[in-house]
Structure formats: C-alpha cells, structure tokens
Tab-separated table of C-alpha atoms in Angstrom:
chain	number	residue	atom	x	y	z
F	458	MET	CA	-4.286	-34.121	34.295
F	459	SER	CA	-7.788	-32.611	34.118
F	460	LYS	CA	-8.497	-29.230	32.482
F	461	THR	CA	-8.015	-27.049	35.540
F	462	LEU	CA	-6.793	-23.468	35.845
F	463	TYR	CA	-5.492	-20.862	38.228
F	464	ILE	CA	-5.888	-17.196	37.255
F	465	ILE	CA	-3.440	-14.569	38.587
F	466	ASP	CA	-4.640	-11.023	37.943
F	467	ASP	CA	-4.978	-8.044	40.267
F	468	HIS	CA	-8.075	-6.685	38.496
F	469	ALA	CA	-11.108	-8.258	40.158
F	470	MET	CA	-13.425	-7.644	37.210
F	471	VAL	CA	-11.009	-9.305	34.782
F	472	LYS	CA	-10.332	-12.431	36.781
F	473	ASN	CA	-13.917	-12.886	37.955
F	474	GLY	CA	-15.305	-12.210	34.482
F	475	LEU	CA	-12.841	-14.615	32.913
F	476	LYS	CA	-13.651	-17.300	35.483
F	477	SER	CA	-17.382	-16.878	34.853
F	478	TRP	CA	-16.969	-17.139	31.074
F	479	LEU	CA	-14.701	-20.195	31.235
F	480	ASP	CA	-16.960	-21.956	33.729
F	481	THR	CA	-20.019	-21.281	31.566
F	482	TYR	CA	-18.787	-21.721	28.004
F	483	SER	CA	-15.837	-24.117	28.166
F	484	ASP	CA	-14.843	-27.418	29.699
F	485	TRP	CA	-12.089	-25.711	31.683
F	486	LYS	CA	-12.536	-25.437	35.431
F	487	VAL	CA	-11.045	-22.500	37.344
F	488	ILE	CA	-9.976	-23.852	40.750
F	489	GLY	CA	-8.189	-20.747	42.025
F	490	ILE	CA	-8.096	-16.998	41.394
F	491	TYR	CA	-5.366	-14.841	42.956
F	492	ALA	CA	-4.184	-11.233	42.946
F	493	THR	CA	-0.540	-11.817	43.975
F	494	SER	CA	2.232	-14.333	43.509
F	495	GLN	CA	2.256	-15.159	47.226
F	496	GLU	CA	-1.408	-16.113	47.207
F	497	CYS	CA	-0.683	-18.427	44.278
F	498	TYR	CA	2.432	-19.961	45.877
F	499	ASP	CA	0.525	-20.599	49.096
F	500	ALA	CA	-2.206	-22.386	47.150
F	501	LEU	CA	0.302	-24.473	45.193
F	502	SER	CA	1.907	-25.664	48.420
F	503	SER	CA	-1.350	-26.830	49.933
F	504	SER	CA	-3.931	-27.451	47.202
F	505	GLU	CA	-4.516	-29.285	43.941
F	506	HIS	CA	-2.211	-28.159	41.165
F	507	PRO	CA	-3.859	-26.816	38.009
F	508	ALA	CA	-2.886	-27.966	34.529
F	509	ILE	CA	-2.368	-24.344	33.456
F	510	ILE	CA	-1.898	-21.001	35.185
F	511	ILE	CA	-3.104	-17.877	33.360
F	512	CYS	CA	-1.009	-14.937	34.544
F	513	ASP	CA	-1.168	-11.219	33.786
F	514	VAL	CA	2.087	-9.552	32.722
F	515	GLN	CA	1.778	-6.606	35.110
F	516	LEU	CA	0.407	-6.893	38.646
F	517	ALA	CA	0.227	-4.189	41.304
F	518	ASN	CA	3.726	-4.580	42.778
F	519	GLU	CA	5.344	-7.267	40.621
F	520	THR	CA	5.511	-8.604	37.104
F	521	GLY	CA	4.072	-11.842	35.836
F	522	PHE	CA	7.404	-12.729	34.235
F	523	GLY	CA	8.998	-13.502	37.601
F	524	ILE	CA	5.968	-15.535	38.676
F	525	VAL	CA	5.997	-17.601	35.488
F	526	LYS	CA	9.746	-18.254	35.798
F	527	ASN	CA	9.407	-19.372	39.415
F	528	ILE	CA	6.464	-21.662	38.668
F	529	THR	CA	8.153	-23.112	35.580
F	530	ASP	CA	11.348	-23.793	37.545
F	531	GLN	CA	9.612	-25.322	40.554
F	532	TYR	CA	6.588	-27.161	39.159
F	533	SER	CA	7.204	-29.263	36.061
F	534	ASP	CA	3.564	-30.395	36.000
F	535	ILE	CA	2.200	-26.853	35.482
F	536	LYS	CA	2.219	-24.844	32.246
F	537	CYS	CA	1.831	-21.062	32.144
F	538	VAL	CA	-0.026	-18.775	29.752
F	539	MET	CA	0.467	-15.006	29.840
F	540	TYR	CA	-2.683	-12.932	29.316
F	541	SER	CA	-2.008	-9.225	28.972
F	542	MET	CA	-2.985	-5.836	27.615
F	543	TYR	CA	0.502	-5.686	26.038
F	544	ASP	CA	0.666	-7.207	22.568
F	545	THR	CA	4.126	-6.311	21.241
F	546	ALA	CA	6.979	-8.662	20.395
F	547	GLY	CA	9.198	-7.633	23.318
F	548	PHE	CA	6.658	-8.845	25.846
F	549	VAL	CA	6.146	-12.109	23.965
F	550	MET	CA	9.913	-12.696	23.828
F	551	GLN	CA	10.313	-12.113	27.550
F	552	ALA	CA	7.337	-14.351	28.340
F	553	LEU	CA	8.807	-17.226	26.327
F	554	ASP	CA	12.218	-16.667	27.942
F	555	CYS	CA	10.601	-17.029	31.360
F	556	GLY	CA	9.016	-20.334	30.413
F	557	ALA	CA	5.508	-19.349	29.318
F	558	LYS	CA	3.979	-21.740	26.796
F	559	GLY	CA	1.345	-19.324	25.527
F	560	TYR	CA	0.706	-15.602	25.099
F	561	VAL	CA	-2.668	-13.982	24.405
F	562	SER	CA	-3.675	-10.317	24.639
F	563	LYS	CA	-6.688	-9.196	26.633
F	564	ALA	CA	-7.996	-7.551	23.466
F	565	SER	CA	-8.407	-10.977	21.857
F	566	SER	CA	-11.614	-12.997	21.865
F	567	GLU	CA	-12.415	-15.614	24.453
F	568	GLU	CA	-12.250	-18.171	21.652
F	569	GLU	CA	-8.613	-17.215	21.020
F	570	LEU	CA	-7.832	-17.846	24.672
F	571	ILE	CA	-9.481	-21.265	24.451
F	572	LYS	CA	-7.371	-22.101	21.381
F	573	CYS	CA	-4.307	-21.157	23.401
F	574	LEU	CA	-5.321	-23.249	26.409
F	575	GLU	CA	-6.055	-26.292	24.251
F	576	ALA	CA	-2.728	-26.000	22.412
F	577	VAL	CA	-0.730	-25.593	25.613
F	578	TYR	CA	-2.642	-28.474	27.231
F	579	ALA	CA	-1.536	-30.591	24.251
F	580	ASP	CA	2.119	-29.644	24.909
F	581	GLN	CA	2.309	-27.074	22.120
F	582	ASN	CA	3.345	-23.430	22.318
F	583	TYR	CA	0.756	-20.850	21.275
F	584	ILE	CA	1.137	-17.184	20.391
F	585	GLU	CA	-1.916	-15.158	19.458
F	586	ALA	CA	-2.303	-15.004	15.680
F	587	LYS	CA	-1.724	-11.257	15.276
F	588	MET	CA	1.616	-11.518	17.122
F	589	GLN	CA	2.922	-14.536	15.256
F	590	MET	CA	4.222	-12.582	12.251
F	591	ALA	CA	6.480	-10.389	14.377
F	592	GLN	CA	7.694	-13.447	16.259
F	593	SER	CA	8.510	-15.270	13.016
F	594	LYS	CA	10.760	-12.351	11.997
F	595	ILE	CA	12.551	-12.358	15.346
F	596	GLU	CA	13.259	-16.054	15.841
F	597	PRO	CA	15.870	-16.426	13.045
F	598	ILE	CA	18.085	-13.682	14.500
F	599	LEU	CA	18.087	-14.766	18.148
F	600	SER	CA	20.940	-17.245	17.714
F	601	PHE	CA	23.198	-14.343	16.645
F	602	LEU	CA	22.554	-12.341	19.814
F	603	THR	CA	24.234	-12.732	23.179
F	604	LYS	CA	22.023	-13.142	26.234
F	605	GLN	CA	22.422	-9.485	27.218
F	606	GLU	CA	21.890	-8.233	23.661
F	607	LYS	CA	18.688	-10.220	23.561
F	608	ARG	CA	17.488	-8.635	26.820
F	609	VAL	CA	18.205	-5.148	25.497
F	610	PHE	CA	16.447	-6.038	22.235
F	611	GLU	CA	13.376	-7.157	24.209
F	612	GLU	CA	13.275	-3.895	26.123
F	613	ILE	CA	13.586	-1.812	22.941
F	614	LEU	CA	10.670	-3.753	21.446
F	615	LYS	CA	8.686	-2.986	24.609
F	616	GLY	CA	9.226	0.714	23.886
F	617	LEU	CA	11.729	1.540	26.639
F	618	SER	CA	14.315	4.309	26.262
F	619	ASN	CA	18.021	3.741	26.984
F	620	ASP	CA	17.608	5.295	30.445
F	621	GLU	CA	14.651	3.017	31.205
F	622	ILE	CA	16.569	-0.028	29.953
F	623	SER	CA	19.491	0.946	32.169
F	624	LYS	CA	17.237	0.915	35.238
F	625	GLU	CA	15.314	-2.208	34.196
F	626	LEU	CA	18.431	-4.320	33.557
F	627	ASN	CA	20.665	-2.659	36.158
F	628	LEU	CA	23.214	-1.617	33.542
F	629	SER	CA	25.165	1.610	33.150
F	630	GLY	CA	23.983	4.014	30.488
F	631	HIS	CA	27.251	3.477	28.625
F	632	SER	CA	26.748	-0.304	28.584
F	633	VAL	CA	23.237	0.073	27.203
F	634	GLU	CA	24.516	2.364	24.446
F	635	ASN	CA	27.138	-0.255	23.529
F	636	TYR	CA	24.560	-3.051	23.394
F	637	VAL	CA	22.224	-0.946	21.273
F	638	SER	CA	25.085	-0.124	18.890
F	639	ARG	CA	25.945	-3.819	18.607
F	640	LEU	CA	22.319	-4.616	17.842
F	641	TYR	CA	22.295	-2.077	15.035
F	642	ASP	CA	25.386	-3.723	13.526
F	643	LYS	CA	24.094	-7.278	13.848
F	644	LEU	CA	20.630	-6.456	12.533
F	645	GLY	CA	21.914	-4.231	9.725
F	646	ILE	CA	19.818	-1.240	10.801
F	647	PHE	CA	20.589	2.322	11.786
F	648	SER	CA	18.085	3.472	14.422
F	649	ARG	CA	15.608	2.505	17.114
F	650	ILE	CA	12.783	3.410	14.742
F	651	ASP	CA	14.112	0.824	12.277
F	652	ILE	CA	13.992	-1.865	14.983
F	653	LEU	CA	10.419	-1.014	15.926
F	654	GLU	CA	9.220	-0.820	12.340
F	655	LYS	CA	10.872	-4.100	11.332
F	656	TYR	CA	10.325	-6.311	14.370
F	657	ARG	CA	7.576	-4.908	16.549
C-alpha cells in the first residue's frame, strides 16, 4: 500500500498545517482531512483507503479513542496513529488498548511524527520518545491487573478524580474506591500521588 494518510482533527489550522507540511517535506500524501468520525467513515465507505489515519484524541463532540477502535475493528488494512496535546501515560495506554499503533504529542517535532509514521508503516508500534520511559514502567504490571482495574489505572494517570472516573466508566463511587484500593495493594503504593509520581 502506498504512503497515504487521512487526518482527523477538528482544528482547521492543525489539520491544514499538518497536511501542508507533510505534502511539502515528506513522501507521505494526505488524501483526506476530516473534522468528525462520520466524515471519515463516509470517506472510507466510498473512497481509497489510506495506509494510516492520524487521529486527535479529543474532538468537538467525541473522542478519538472510539474512532480508532471502530476503524481498527472494521478495517484491517488501516493503521491508526494518535496525535494529541495530551502526553501522559494514561492516554497512551488507552490509545494502545483501542488499537492505535502509534502515539505522538502535538508538542513534538514534525520529524518525530515522520519517525512514527515510518515505524507504523513497517508494522511496528511507535510511542514518542519522551513517553517511552513511563510506558516501560507500566507494561510489566499490566498482566497483574484485571480489565476494570486497568481502566481505572488509565483514568488516574490521565488525572481524573474518583468522581470523574465514576462518570467516565459508568461505575458507582463505591466501586471506584474499591478498584483504587486494589490498585494501591497490587502496586505496593499508598496514594494517588504515588501513582502519578511513579508511573505518569
């Protein structure tokens, strides 16, 4: 498959600027730019599929995580890269869980994004260099966590409070407290601050 891209981002300056830079300074060709998941799905059903889709984590009325999961589940020929202002481990974990093959922050250089695209195109996963250390600390403990504990862990690393986690995961406050307590026991730590300092 040729080096073609879709970009999904609801900020016109970001997606147009990124398209212009890639078209000018790389051998990647942007064949579609979209602000919503529906625009992207419509294009996928009627147009040439790209090799990679670059998707923002947070769009106006939806998250990129759901988009990446849907695309990964439905189109085995397309790989997804998340490109976001968020650069903490919780967002990277959730992106990988949803099927993303790469994660790069918008604060990174264009060259870093190209490294990511080339790695993903070659069937490798790629996490921006400054986030790799946190990810390397997290990976060894994931096998000890249940699916729900892992979700709560992700949300803590994203900076959410127990109340916010309750709403995000549709869990009771009591359930969230239990999961957080279990995480403390399994990780051998005593507070939320310890989690953030050690793994974020």
